[in-house]
Amino acid sequence: MKYNRCGKSGLLLPEISLGLWHNFGSVDNFENAESIAVEAFDKGITHFDLANNYGPVPGSAETNFGKILWHNFQGNLRDEIIISTKAGYTMWDGPYGDWGSRKYLLSSLDQSLKRMKIDYVDIFYSHRPDPETPIEETMMALDYAVRSGKALYVGISNYSAEQTRVAVDVLKQLGTPCLIHQAKYSMLVRWVEEGLLDVLEEKGVGCIAFSPLAQGLLTDKYLNGIPENSRAHNPNGHLKEDEVTPERIQKLIQLNEIAQNRNQSLAQMALAWLQKDKRITSVLIGASSVKQLCNNIDCLQNTEFSHDELNAIENILV
């Protein structure tokens, strides 16, 4: 595992980080989740990413991760891992359990620490910008999280390029630099290339890509249509059936041919493709099993692309 410097900070993050968005909630098998987390650490993944509402039920991923910590990462091992969490989406009913107010962010952080039974998180994020709350208030809450000792670093997620520029400048003025931006980025979702990555490079802020496999689209699962056990077939999933169009499947088939010529799976190539840009500090993967985790980590065996490969991929994606 290689570790990349996060922006201009002193913090190094692994090329691959583990996200607990799925498969770590109260409805999931705890022993399986624990095995995934332990194997990830053994493979060199030191960064575990959560949010207050990860589950289901909301909060249960943090609760389960807290149990995993106490079972497997006692003592100095806590100093060998990076734990991040976020607040910004709906967590509880009423006027104080959503968006970006100081009240919500700091209350949520306290709840997250209690669920995980830890004293601090390494990174605390504003999960999304709040159109009704001044960005200065949201950033002041992040600044306070660090000054109170409840977070070592802060970041933002899902902010546009312009919103990012403002947020980073406000945090700098407050004296708490913005460490990282967590952005949705994959071969199929490339909005970060339209200005955000330039802002992050200019400001010395790291970037971690989430949903790098486009909710499973960039795997061999959909090469022959929508299987019964897929996220697209699940009415409660984030990937919708109408996103799996014949035109998109054709693109996936062509991309898979390039991946096979590289001796990679489509998923491995999609993860490696993100790492070609040195502005990407880490790629955030999910996993439903130890086997899937290890298969994804194997993308690191081939992260170099020829000009012909890059051009062929670009022609498919256009």
GROMACS .gro file of C-alpha atoms in nm:
model
  318
    1MET     CA    1   0.000   0.000   0.000
    2LYS     CA    2   0.129   0.345  -0.090
    3TYR     CA    3   0.044   0.647   0.126
    4ASN     CA    4  -0.014   0.988  -0.032
    5ARG     CA    5   0.022   1.328   0.128
    6CYS     CA    6  -0.317   1.491   0.173
    7GLY     CA    7  -0.286   1.828   0.004
    8LYS     CA    8  -0.020   2.039   0.176
    9SER     CA    9  -0.085   1.885   0.518
   10GLY     CA   10   0.135   1.651   0.718
   11LEU     CA   11  -0.120   1.369   0.694
   12LEU     CA   12  -0.068   1.066   0.472
   13LEU     CA   13  -0.367   0.863   0.352
   14PRO     CA   14  -0.359   0.520   0.187
   15GLU     CA   15  -0.422   0.498  -0.187
   16ILE     CA   16  -0.731   0.295  -0.101
   17SER     CA   17  -0.959   0.380   0.193
   18LEU     CA   18  -1.255   0.181   0.324
   19GLY     CA   19  -1.602   0.336   0.332
   20LEU     CA   20  -1.870   0.205   0.567
   21TRP     CA   21  -2.170   0.349   0.377
   22HIS     CA   22  -2.303  -0.002   0.306
   23ASN     CA   23  -2.269  -0.343   0.475
   24PHE     CA   24  -2.186  -0.216   0.826
   25GLY     CA   25  -2.533  -0.130   0.956
   26SER     CA   26  -2.760  -0.301   1.207
   27VAL     CA   27  -2.932  -0.496   0.927
   28ASP     CA   28  -2.599  -0.644   0.815
   29ASN     CA   29  -2.394  -0.935   0.946
   30PHE     CA   30  -2.160  -0.798   1.213
   31GLU     CA   31  -1.903  -1.078   1.186
   32ASN     CA   32  -1.874  -1.015   0.811
   33ALA     CA   33  -1.830  -0.642   0.865
   34GLU     CA   34  -1.565  -0.705   1.131
   35SER     CA   35  -1.376  -0.943   0.901
   36ILE     CA   36  -1.376  -0.682   0.623
   37ALA     CA   37  -1.241  -0.409   0.851
   38VAL     CA   38  -0.967  -0.628   1.000
   39GLU     CA   39  -0.858  -0.757   0.658
   40ALA     CA   40  -0.851  -0.401   0.525
   41PHE     CA   41  -0.615  -0.293   0.803
   42ASP     CA   42  -0.397  -0.600   0.748
   43LYS     CA   43  -0.374  -0.501   0.379
   44GLY     CA   44  -0.253  -0.152   0.469
   45ILE     CA   45  -0.582   0.040   0.464
   46THR     CA   46  -0.550   0.274   0.761
   47HIS     CA   47  -0.843   0.505   0.680
   48PHE     CA   48  -1.202   0.414   0.769
   49ASP     CA   49  -1.474   0.654   0.653
   50LEU     CA   50  -1.818   0.692   0.811
   51ALA     CA   51  -2.103   0.942   0.844
   52ASN     CA   52  -2.354   0.996   1.120
   53ASN     CA   53  -2.643   0.850   0.917
   54TYR     CA   54  -2.472   0.542   0.775
   55GLY     CA   55  -2.664   0.225   0.846
   56PRO     CA   56  -2.937   0.133   0.816
   57VAL     CA   57  -3.059   0.222   1.074
   58PRO     CA   58  -2.893   0.566   1.079
   59GLY     CA   59  -2.607   0.566   1.328
   60SER     CA   60  -2.568   0.190   1.339
   61ALA     CA   61  -2.257   0.182   1.120
   62GLU     CA   62  -2.080   0.401   1.374
   63THR     CA   63  -2.207   0.183   1.659
   64ASN     CA   64  -2.083  -0.131   1.487
   65PHE     CA   65  -1.751   0.028   1.398
   66GLY     CA   66  -1.709   0.123   1.763
   67LYS     CA   67  -1.750  -0.245   1.853
   68ILE     CA   68  -1.497  -0.340   1.585
   69LEU     CA   69  -1.253  -0.088   1.733
   70TRP     CA   70  -1.285  -0.228   2.083
   71HIS     CA   71  -1.257  -0.587   1.961
   72ASN     CA   72  -0.954  -0.535   1.738
   73PHE     CA   73  -0.786  -0.194   1.773
   74GLN     CA   74  -0.725  -0.145   2.142
   75GLY     CA   75  -0.439   0.062   2.282
   76ASN     CA   76  -0.185   0.210   2.044
   77LEU     CA   77  -0.358   0.061   1.740
   78ARG     CA   78  -0.600   0.358   1.755
   79ASP     CA   79  -0.298   0.573   1.672
   80GLU     CA   80  -0.239   0.371   1.355
   81ILE     CA   81  -0.577   0.436   1.196
   82ILE     CA   82  -0.762   0.737   1.057
   83ILE     CA   83  -1.135   0.760   1.142
   84SER     CA   84  -1.353   1.012   0.962
   85THR     CA   85  -1.720   1.095   1.001
   86LYS     CA   86  -1.960   1.354   0.866
   87ALA     CA   87  -2.280   1.546   0.935
   88GLY     CA   88  -2.501   1.730   0.689
   89TYR     CA   89  -2.779   1.496   0.579
   90THR     CA   90  -3.091   1.411   0.778
   91MET     CA   91  -3.009   1.234   1.104
   92TRP     CA   92  -3.297   1.304   1.341
   93ASP     CA   93  -3.641   1.464   1.329
   94GLY     CA   94  -3.706   1.827   1.407
   95PRO     CA   95  -3.530   2.149   1.306
   96TYR     CA   96  -3.184   2.063   1.444
   97GLY     CA   97  -3.107   1.728   1.279
   98ASP     CA   98  -3.015   1.826   0.923
   99TRP     CA   99  -2.805   2.056   0.701
  100GLY     CA  100  -2.521   2.278   0.822
  101SER     CA  101  -2.599   2.477   1.135
  102ARG     CA  102  -2.348   2.495   1.418
  103LYS     CA  103  -2.613   2.337   1.642
  104TYR     CA  104  -2.653   2.032   1.418
  105LEU     CA  105  -2.288   1.972   1.329
  106LEU     CA  106  -2.151   1.988   1.682
  107SER     CA  107  -2.442   1.794   1.836
  108SER     CA  108  -2.397   1.528   1.569
  109LEU     CA  109  -2.024   1.504   1.632
  110ASP     CA  110  -2.087   1.447   2.003
  111GLN     CA  111  -2.333   1.169   1.916
  112SER     CA  112  -2.087   1.009   1.673
  113LEU     CA  113  -1.812   1.001   1.936
  114LYS     CA  114  -2.048   0.837   2.185
  115ARG     CA  115  -2.159   0.575   1.932
  116MET     CA  116  -1.802   0.483   1.846
  117LYS     CA  117  -1.685   0.521   2.209
  118ILE     CA  118  -1.386   0.731   2.110
  119ASP     CA  119  -1.256   1.070   2.225
  120TYR     CA  120  -1.195   1.221   1.882
  121VAL     CA  121  -1.220   1.157   1.510
  122ASP     CA  122  -0.929   1.225   1.281
  123ILE     CA  123  -1.140   1.401   1.017
  124PHE     CA  124  -1.481   1.566   1.060
  125TYR     CA  125  -1.669   1.672   0.746
  126SER     CA  126  -1.949   1.904   0.655
  127HIS     CA  127  -2.129   1.646   0.441
  128ARG     CA  128  -2.302   1.896   0.212
  129PRO     CA  129  -2.338   2.273   0.178
  130ASP     CA  130  -2.647   2.430   0.335
  131PRO     CA  131  -2.818   2.692   0.115
  132GLU     CA  132  -2.995   2.843   0.418
  133THR     CA  133  -2.700   2.867   0.658
  134PRO     CA  134  -2.410   3.112   0.608
  135ILE     CA  135  -2.103   2.919   0.504
  136GLU     CA  136  -1.913   3.109   0.774
  137GLU     CA  137  -2.131   2.947   1.043
  138THR     CA  138  -2.072   2.598   0.907
  139MET     CA  139  -1.697   2.653   0.885
  140MET     CA  140  -1.689   2.803   1.238
  141ALA     CA  141  -1.845   2.479   1.362
  142LEU     CA  142  -1.569   2.278   1.192
  143ASP     CA  143  -1.308   2.511   1.339
  144TYR     CA  144  -1.455   2.461   1.686
  145ALA     CA  145  -1.454   2.083   1.643
  146VAL     CA  146  -1.076   2.098   1.606
  147ARG     CA  147  -1.019   2.355   1.881
  148SER     CA  148  -1.230   2.149   2.123
  149GLY     CA  149  -1.014   1.842   2.059
  150LYS     CA  150  -1.300   1.639   1.911
  151ALA     CA  151  -1.144   1.632   1.561
  152LEU     CA  152  -0.785   1.656   1.440
  153TYR     CA  153  -0.868   1.778   1.089
  154VAL     CA  154  -1.176   1.895   0.898
  155GLY     CA  155  -1.304   1.855   0.546
  156ILE     CA  156  -1.599   1.921   0.321
  157SER     CA  157  -1.798   1.697   0.089
  158ASN     CA  158  -2.026   1.759  -0.209
  159TYR     CA  159  -1.932   2.128  -0.232
  160SER     CA  160  -1.908   2.286  -0.579
  161ALA     CA  161  -1.583   2.441  -0.698
  162GLU     CA  162  -1.694   2.791  -0.602
  163GLN     CA  163  -1.840   2.682  -0.267
  164THR     CA  164  -1.514   2.500  -0.199
  165ARG     CA  165  -1.309   2.811  -0.271
  166VAL     CA  166  -1.515   3.014  -0.022
  167ALA     CA  167  -1.514   2.741   0.246
  168VAL     CA  168  -1.138   2.688   0.221
  169ASP     CA  169  -1.072   3.063   0.247
  170VAL     CA  170  -1.299   3.099   0.554
  171LEU     CA  171  -1.131   2.805   0.728
  172LYS     CA  172  -0.789   2.951   0.655
  173GLN     CA  173  -0.894   3.281   0.810
  174LEU     CA  174  -1.018   3.095   1.117
  175GLY     CA  175  -0.685   2.918   1.150
  176THR     CA  176  -0.808   2.565   1.081
  177PRO     CA  177  -0.705   2.463   0.728
  178CYS     CA  178  -0.936   2.250   0.516
  179LEU     CA  179  -0.765   1.913   0.489
  180ILE     CA  180  -0.971   1.734   0.226
  181HIS     CA  181  -1.272   1.734  -0.005
  182GLN     CA  182  -1.471   1.412  -0.047
  183ALA     CA  183  -1.626   1.414  -0.393
  184LYS     CA  184  -1.828   1.173  -0.604
  185TYR     CA  185  -1.597   1.077  -0.888
  186SER     CA  186  -1.578   0.786  -1.130
  187MET     CA  187  -1.541   0.714  -1.498
  188LEU     CA  188  -1.914   0.783  -1.532
  189VAL     CA  189  -1.938   1.085  -1.297
  190ARG     CA  190  -1.670   1.342  -1.380
  191TRP     CA  191  -1.798   1.678  -1.257
  192VAL     CA  192  -1.489   1.730  -1.040
  193GLU     CA  193  -1.283   1.776  -1.358
  194GLU     CA  194  -1.481   2.092  -1.436
  195GLY     CA  195  -1.302   2.316  -1.189
  196LEU     CA  196  -1.307   2.147  -0.848
  197LEU     CA  197  -0.977   1.961  -0.883
  198ASP     CA  198  -0.812   2.284  -1.000
  199VAL     CA  199  -0.937   2.469  -0.691
  200LEU     CA  200  -0.814   2.192  -0.461
  201GLU     CA  201  -0.472   2.192  -0.624
  202GLU     CA  202  -0.450   2.572  -0.600
  203LYS     CA  203  -0.551   2.572  -0.232
  204GLY     CA  204  -0.343   2.272  -0.130
  205VAL     CA  205  -0.643   2.059  -0.030
  206GLY     CA  206  -0.656   1.682  -0.074
  207CYS     CA  207  -0.931   1.493  -0.256
  208ILE     CA  208  -1.082   1.154  -0.182
  209ALA     CA  209  -1.313   1.002  -0.443
  210PHE     CA  210  -1.631   0.824  -0.332
  211SER     CA  211  -1.857   0.597  -0.540
  212PRO     CA  212  -1.558   0.516  -0.766
  213LEU     CA  213  -1.748   0.222  -0.917
  214ALA     CA  214  -2.067   0.425  -0.974
  215GLN     CA  215  -2.269   0.219  -0.726
  216GLY     CA  216  -2.153  -0.104  -0.889
  217LEU     CA  217  -2.211  -0.008  -1.252
  218LEU     CA  218  -1.837  -0.020  -1.320
  219THR     CA  219  -1.816  -0.391  -1.246
  220ASP     CA  220  -1.888  -0.701  -1.451
  221LYS     CA  221  -2.226  -0.732  -1.276
  222TYR     CA  222  -2.420  -0.536  -1.541
  223LEU     CA  223  -2.251  -0.652  -1.859
  224ASN     CA  224  -2.552  -0.871  -1.941
  225GLY     CA  225  -2.826  -0.648  -1.800
  226ILE     CA  226  -2.964  -0.610  -1.447
  227PRO     CA  227  -2.923  -0.920  -1.228
  228GLU     CA  228  -3.176  -1.010  -0.961
  229ASN     CA  229  -2.946  -0.949  -0.663
  230SER     CA  230  -2.807  -0.614  -0.779
  231ARG     CA  231  -2.844  -0.265  -0.632
  232ALA     CA  232  -3.030  -0.152  -0.944
  233HIS     CA  233  -3.289  -0.424  -0.888
  234ASN     CA  234  -3.336  -0.316  -0.526
  235PRO     CA  235  -3.608  -0.046  -0.508
  236ASN     CA  236  -3.438   0.096  -0.198
  237GLY     CA  237  -3.096   0.115  -0.361
  238HIS     CA  238  -2.918   0.432  -0.474
  239LEU     CA  239  -2.867   0.295  -0.826
  240LYS     CA  240  -3.187   0.309  -1.028
  241GLU     CA  241  -3.286   0.073  -1.308
  242ASP     CA  242  -3.327   0.360  -1.555
  243GLU     CA  243  -2.956   0.438  -1.512
  244VAL     CA  244  -2.867   0.098  -1.659
  245THR     CA  245  -2.953   0.181  -2.019
  246PRO     CA  246  -2.858  -0.027  -2.326
  247GLU     CA  247  -2.624   0.253  -2.433
  248ARG     CA  248  -2.448   0.251  -2.098
  249ILE     CA  249  -2.420  -0.129  -2.096
  250GLN     CA  250  -2.251  -0.107  -2.436
  251LYS     CA  251  -1.996   0.135  -2.291
  252LEU     CA  252  -1.935  -0.102  -2.001
  253ILE     CA  253  -1.874  -0.391  -2.243
  254GLN     CA  254  -1.617  -0.186  -2.433
  255LEU     CA  255  -1.445  -0.075  -2.112
  256ASN     CA  256  -1.436  -0.434  -1.993
  257GLU     CA  257  -1.250  -0.536  -2.308
  258ILE     CA  258  -0.977  -0.282  -2.228
  259ALA     CA  259  -0.964  -0.405  -1.868
  260GLN     CA  260  -0.923  -0.767  -1.980
  261ASN     CA  261  -0.633  -0.665  -2.204
  262ARG     CA  262  -0.475  -0.512  -1.892
  263ASN     CA  263  -0.534  -0.837  -1.697
  264GLN     CA  264  -0.776  -0.654  -1.471
  265SER     CA  265  -1.144  -0.671  -1.393
  266LEU     CA  266  -1.355  -0.372  -1.497
  267ALA     CA  267  -1.376  -0.268  -1.130
  268GLN     CA  268  -0.999  -0.286  -1.085
  269MET     CA  269  -0.940  -0.075  -1.396
  270ALA     CA  270  -1.199   0.183  -1.285
  271LEU     CA  271  -1.024   0.221  -0.949
  272ALA     CA  272  -0.681   0.241  -1.110
  273TRP     CA  273  -0.807   0.501  -1.361
  274LEU     CA  274  -0.891   0.741  -1.079
  275GLN     CA  275  -0.542   0.713  -0.936
  276LYS     CA  276  -0.379   0.838  -1.253
  277ASP     CA  277  -0.454   1.195  -1.138
  278LYS     CA  278  -0.206   1.291  -0.866
  279ARG     CA  279  -0.460   1.535  -0.720
  280ILE     CA  280  -0.657   1.232  -0.595
  281THR     CA  281  -0.521   1.149  -0.250
  282SER     CA  282  -0.723   0.832  -0.196
  283VAL     CA  283  -1.003   0.629  -0.351
  284LEU     CA  284  -1.283   0.526  -0.117
  285ILE     CA  285  -1.414   0.176  -0.176
  286GLY     CA  286  -1.693  -0.025  -0.018
  287ALA     CA  287  -1.698  -0.402   0.023
  288SER     CA  288  -1.959  -0.666   0.096
  289SER     CA  289  -1.705  -0.943   0.160
  290VAL     CA  290  -1.338  -0.999   0.227
  291LYS     CA  291  -1.304  -1.148  -0.120
  292GLN     CA  292  -1.447  -0.837  -0.286
  293LEU     CA  293  -1.224  -0.616  -0.072
  294CYS     CA  294  -0.911  -0.805  -0.176
  295ASN     CA  295  -1.013  -0.806  -0.542
  296ASN     CA  296  -1.051  -0.428  -0.534
  297ILE     CA  297  -0.719  -0.376  -0.356
  298ASP     CA  298  -0.553  -0.579  -0.632
  299CYS     CA  299  -0.614  -0.281  -0.863
  300LEU     CA  300  -0.289  -0.145  -0.716
  301GLN     CA  301  -0.094  -0.410  -0.906
  302ASN     CA  302  -0.146  -0.214  -1.229
  303THR     CA  303  -0.212   0.160  -1.204
  304GLU     CA  304  -0.017   0.272  -1.512
  305PHE     CA  305  -0.201   0.351  -1.838
  306SER     CA  306  -0.057   0.394  -2.184
  307HIS     CA  307  -0.163   0.692  -2.395
  308ASP     CA  308  -0.347   0.453  -2.626
  309GLU     CA  309  -0.542   0.305  -2.335
  310LEU     CA  310  -0.636   0.648  -2.199
  311ASN     CA  311  -0.747   0.765  -2.543
  312ALA     CA  312  -0.951   0.451  -2.600
  313ILE     CA  313  -1.121   0.491  -2.262
  314GLU     CA  314  -1.192   0.858  -2.329
  315ASN     CA  315  -1.347   0.779  -2.666
  316ILE     CA  316  -1.581   0.529  -2.499
  317LEU     CA  317  -1.681   0.766  -2.221
  318VAL     CA  318  -1.751   1.068  -2.441
   0.00000   0.00000   0.00000
